[in-house]
Amino acid sequence: DMARAQDYGFKNDPQAVLDTLAPWIQKGQATADMFALAAEALLSGNEVKTALTAFQRAVELQPENGNLHCRIGCTLLAQTRRPEAERSLRLAIALNADDSVARYWLAQLLRDEGRWAEALEILVELLNEEPGNPGILTALGDCYVTGGNIEQARSCYEGALRINAGLADVAQRLLAT
């Protein structure tokens, strides 16, 4: 059933994923992977609160799974539950220091809260690991704007556009600085 549910997920059929996993969840025999897959299907249907519950059930079964904590953090961030999101993202990073997704979203959260110096530190580290990543360059540029360093922001935006000239939103940011 898990393989079939995953196949439905690849086919972008979230209801079929949920229908396939429902008997296992109802019987109390679902695995952490089943709960996580169900949570992803629920997210695709904008069932954020229910998805969060499914992710939390998965974490109960696998508390050391940093990826699950990252997904909880991102889901909480989507609900603008920032303190809880920060805790989950930091836990994900503590469990897996190489989790670039958790570090990226933690940096975004910190920047949005005006803690741009902390966000810069994370983003610079990410950029050192992935120097050709336009998303990181853009986030770094946004962070420099927040901190008032317009020249550094322009440099980051220009770097992102050198990598991918089709980034209209980055071009808009560059023009605005």
Short mmCIF file of C-alpha atoms in Angstrom, two decimals:
data_model
loop_
_atom_site.label_atom_id
_atom_site.label_comp_id
_atom_site.label_asym_id
_atom_site.label_seq_id
_atom_site.Cartn_x
_atom_site.Cartn_y
_atom_site.Cartn_z
CA ASP A 1 0.00 0.00 0.00
CA MET A 2 2.87 2.39 0.74
CA ALA A 3 4.30 1.93 -2.76
CA ARG A 4 0.87 2.47 -4.27
CA ALA A 5 0.35 5.61 -2.17
CA GLN A 6 3.74 6.93 -3.27
CA ASP A 7 2.83 6.26 -6.87
CA TYR A 8 -0.36 8.27 -6.43
CA GLY A 9 1.76 11.03 -4.91
CA PHE A 10 4.01 11.06 -7.97
CA LYS A 11 0.89 11.25 -10.13
CA ASN A 12 -0.27 14.25 -8.09
CA ASP A 13 -3.39 12.53 -6.82
CA PRO A 14 -3.48 13.47 -3.12
CA GLN A 15 -6.95 12.04 -2.51
CA ALA A 16 -5.82 8.62 -3.76
CA VAL A 17 -2.81 8.85 -1.43
CA LEU A 18 -5.10 9.53 1.51
CA ASP A 19 -7.60 6.83 0.51
CA THR A 20 -4.80 4.26 0.24
CA LEU A 21 -3.28 5.13 3.62
CA ALA A 22 -6.56 5.65 5.51
CA PRO A 23 -7.07 1.99 6.54
CA TRP A 24 -3.56 1.83 8.02
CA ILE A 25 -4.01 5.10 9.89
CA GLN A 26 -7.47 4.13 11.16
CA LYS A 27 -6.19 0.77 12.44
CA GLY A 28 -3.32 2.51 14.23
CA GLN A 29 -0.79 0.61 12.11
CA ALA A 30 0.63 3.50 10.10
CA THR A 31 4.37 4.04 9.97
CA ALA A 32 6.14 7.37 10.19
CA ASP A 33 6.60 7.29 6.42
CA MET A 34 2.87 6.77 5.94
CA PHE A 35 2.04 9.71 8.17
CA ALA A 36 4.58 11.89 6.37
CA LEU A 37 3.19 10.94 2.96
CA ALA A 38 -0.34 11.61 4.16
CA ALA A 39 0.79 14.98 5.50
CA GLU A 40 2.29 15.92 2.14
CA ALA A 41 -0.98 14.94 0.42
CA LEU A 42 -2.94 17.03 2.93
CA LEU A 43 -0.66 20.01 2.31
CA SER A 44 -1.27 19.79 -1.41
CA GLY A 45 -4.98 20.10 -0.63
CA ASN A 46 -4.39 23.10 1.67
CA GLU A 47 -5.31 21.07 4.76
CA VAL A 48 -2.48 22.67 6.72
CA LYS A 49 -3.72 21.98 10.26
CA THR A 50 -4.46 18.33 9.54
CA ALA A 51 -1.12 17.99 7.73
CA LEU A 52 0.65 19.39 10.78
CA THR A 53 -1.05 16.77 12.95
CA ALA A 54 0.08 14.02 10.56
CA PHE A 55 3.67 15.31 10.61
CA GLN A 56 3.56 15.40 14.41
CA ARG A 57 2.33 11.79 14.51
CA ALA A 58 5.25 10.85 12.23
CA VAL A 59 7.68 12.60 14.61
CA GLU A 60 6.24 10.66 17.53
CA LEU A 61 7.30 7.49 15.70
CA GLN A 62 10.67 8.87 14.53
CA PRO A 63 11.74 11.68 16.89
CA GLU A 64 15.29 11.71 15.52
CA ASN A 65 14.18 12.32 11.92
CA GLY A 66 15.41 15.82 11.13
CA ASN A 67 13.54 15.94 7.83
CA LEU A 68 10.22 15.54 9.66
CA HIS A 69 11.11 18.38 12.02
CA CYS A 70 12.01 20.50 8.98
CA ARG A 71 8.63 19.77 7.38
CA ILE A 72 6.88 20.69 10.64
CA GLY A 73 8.89 23.91 10.78
CA CYS A 74 7.98 24.83 7.21
CA THR A 75 4.32 24.00 7.84
CA LEU A 76 4.29 26.14 10.97
CA LEU A 77 6.02 28.92 9.07
CA ALA A 78 3.23 28.80 6.47
CA GLN A 79 0.82 29.37 9.34
CA THR A 80 2.99 32.29 10.57
CA ARG A 81 3.57 30.46 13.83
CA ARG A 82 7.12 31.76 13.93
CA PRO A 83 8.35 30.81 17.42
CA GLU A 84 7.22 27.20 16.96
CA ALA A 85 8.59 27.13 13.43
CA GLU A 86 11.96 28.39 14.64
CA ARG A 87 12.12 25.67 17.32
CA SER A 88 11.31 22.95 14.78
CA LEU A 89 13.77 24.25 12.19
CA ARG A 90 16.54 24.55 14.79
CA LEU A 91 15.82 21.00 15.94
CA ALA A 92 15.98 19.79 12.33
CA ILE A 93 19.38 21.45 11.98
CA ALA A 94 20.57 20.01 15.29
CA LEU A 95 19.62 16.54 14.06
CA ASN A 96 21.11 17.12 10.60
CA ALA A 97 23.54 20.03 10.33
CA ASP A 98 23.69 19.59 6.55
CA ASP A 99 19.95 20.21 6.06
CA SER A 100 20.13 23.12 3.65
CA VAL A 101 16.33 23.39 3.41
CA ALA A 102 15.93 23.86 7.17
CA ARG A 103 18.80 26.36 7.26
CA TYR A 104 17.37 28.32 4.31
CA TRP A 105 13.91 28.62 5.88
CA LEU A 106 15.38 29.46 9.28
CA ALA A 107 17.33 32.27 7.61
CA GLN A 108 14.16 33.53 5.92
CA LEU A 109 12.32 33.46 9.24
CA LEU A 110 15.14 35.34 10.99
CA ARG A 111 15.30 37.96 8.23
CA ASP A 112 11.53 38.49 8.39
CA GLU A 113 11.85 39.05 12.13
CA GLY A 114 14.55 41.67 11.61
CA ARG A 115 17.30 39.40 12.89
CA TRP A 116 19.16 39.91 9.65
CA ALA A 117 22.67 39.48 11.09
CA GLU A 118 21.81 35.90 12.12
CA ALA A 119 20.14 35.29 8.78
CA LEU A 120 23.20 36.62 6.92
CA GLU A 121 25.46 34.20 8.74
CA ILE A 122 23.34 31.22 7.66
CA LEU A 123 22.90 32.43 4.09
CA VAL A 124 26.62 33.15 3.61
CA GLU A 125 27.36 29.62 4.81
CA LEU A 126 24.78 28.21 2.38
CA LEU A 127 26.24 30.28 -0.46
CA ASN A 128 29.70 28.91 0.29
CA GLU A 129 28.26 25.41 -0.08
CA GLU A 130 26.23 26.25 -3.22
CA PRO A 131 27.91 29.24 -4.90
CA GLY A 132 25.82 29.01 -8.06
CA ASN A 133 22.42 28.95 -6.38
CA PRO A 134 20.36 31.98 -7.50
CA GLY A 135 17.78 31.38 -4.75
CA ILE A 136 20.40 31.74 -2.06
CA LEU A 137 21.90 34.80 -3.77
CA THR A 138 18.43 36.37 -3.92
CA ALA A 139 17.72 35.60 -0.26
CA LEU A 140 21.11 37.00 0.67
CA GLY A 141 20.35 40.14 -1.34
CA ASP A 142 17.00 40.49 0.44
CA CYS A 143 18.79 40.14 3.75
CA TYR A 144 21.31 42.84 2.82
CA VAL A 145 18.42 45.16 1.89
CA THR A 146 16.84 44.52 5.29
CA GLY A 147 20.16 45.38 6.93
CA GLY A 148 20.58 48.52 4.84
CA ASN A 149 23.57 47.34 2.79
CA ILE A 150 22.25 48.23 -0.66
CA GLU A 151 25.54 47.76 -2.53
CA GLN A 152 25.90 44.20 -1.27
CA ALA A 153 22.26 43.54 -2.12
CA ARG A 154 22.78 44.79 -5.68
CA SER A 155 25.83 42.57 -6.03
CA CYS A 156 23.83 39.52 -4.93
CA TYR A 157 20.92 40.29 -7.24
CA GLU A 158 23.32 40.83 -10.16
CA GLY A 159 24.99 37.51 -9.36
CA ALA A 160 21.65 35.71 -9.36
CA LEU A 161 20.75 37.30 -12.71
CA ARG A 162 24.11 36.27 -14.21
CA ILE A 163 23.21 32.68 -13.35
CA ASN A 164 19.61 32.97 -14.56
CA ALA A 165 18.70 36.08 -16.54
CA GLY A 166 15.03 35.04 -16.57
CA LEU A 167 14.42 35.82 -12.91
CA ALA A 168 11.98 38.70 -13.35
CA ASP A 169 11.36 39.09 -9.62
CA VAL A 170 15.10 39.44 -8.99
CA ALA A 171 15.37 42.01 -11.78
CA GLN A 172 12.55 43.95 -10.10
CA ARG A 173 14.41 43.85 -6.79
CA LEU A 174 17.59 45.06 -8.49
CA LEU A 175 15.76 47.97 -10.08
CA ALA A 176 14.20 48.86 -6.71
CA THR A 177 17.59 49.08 -4.94
#
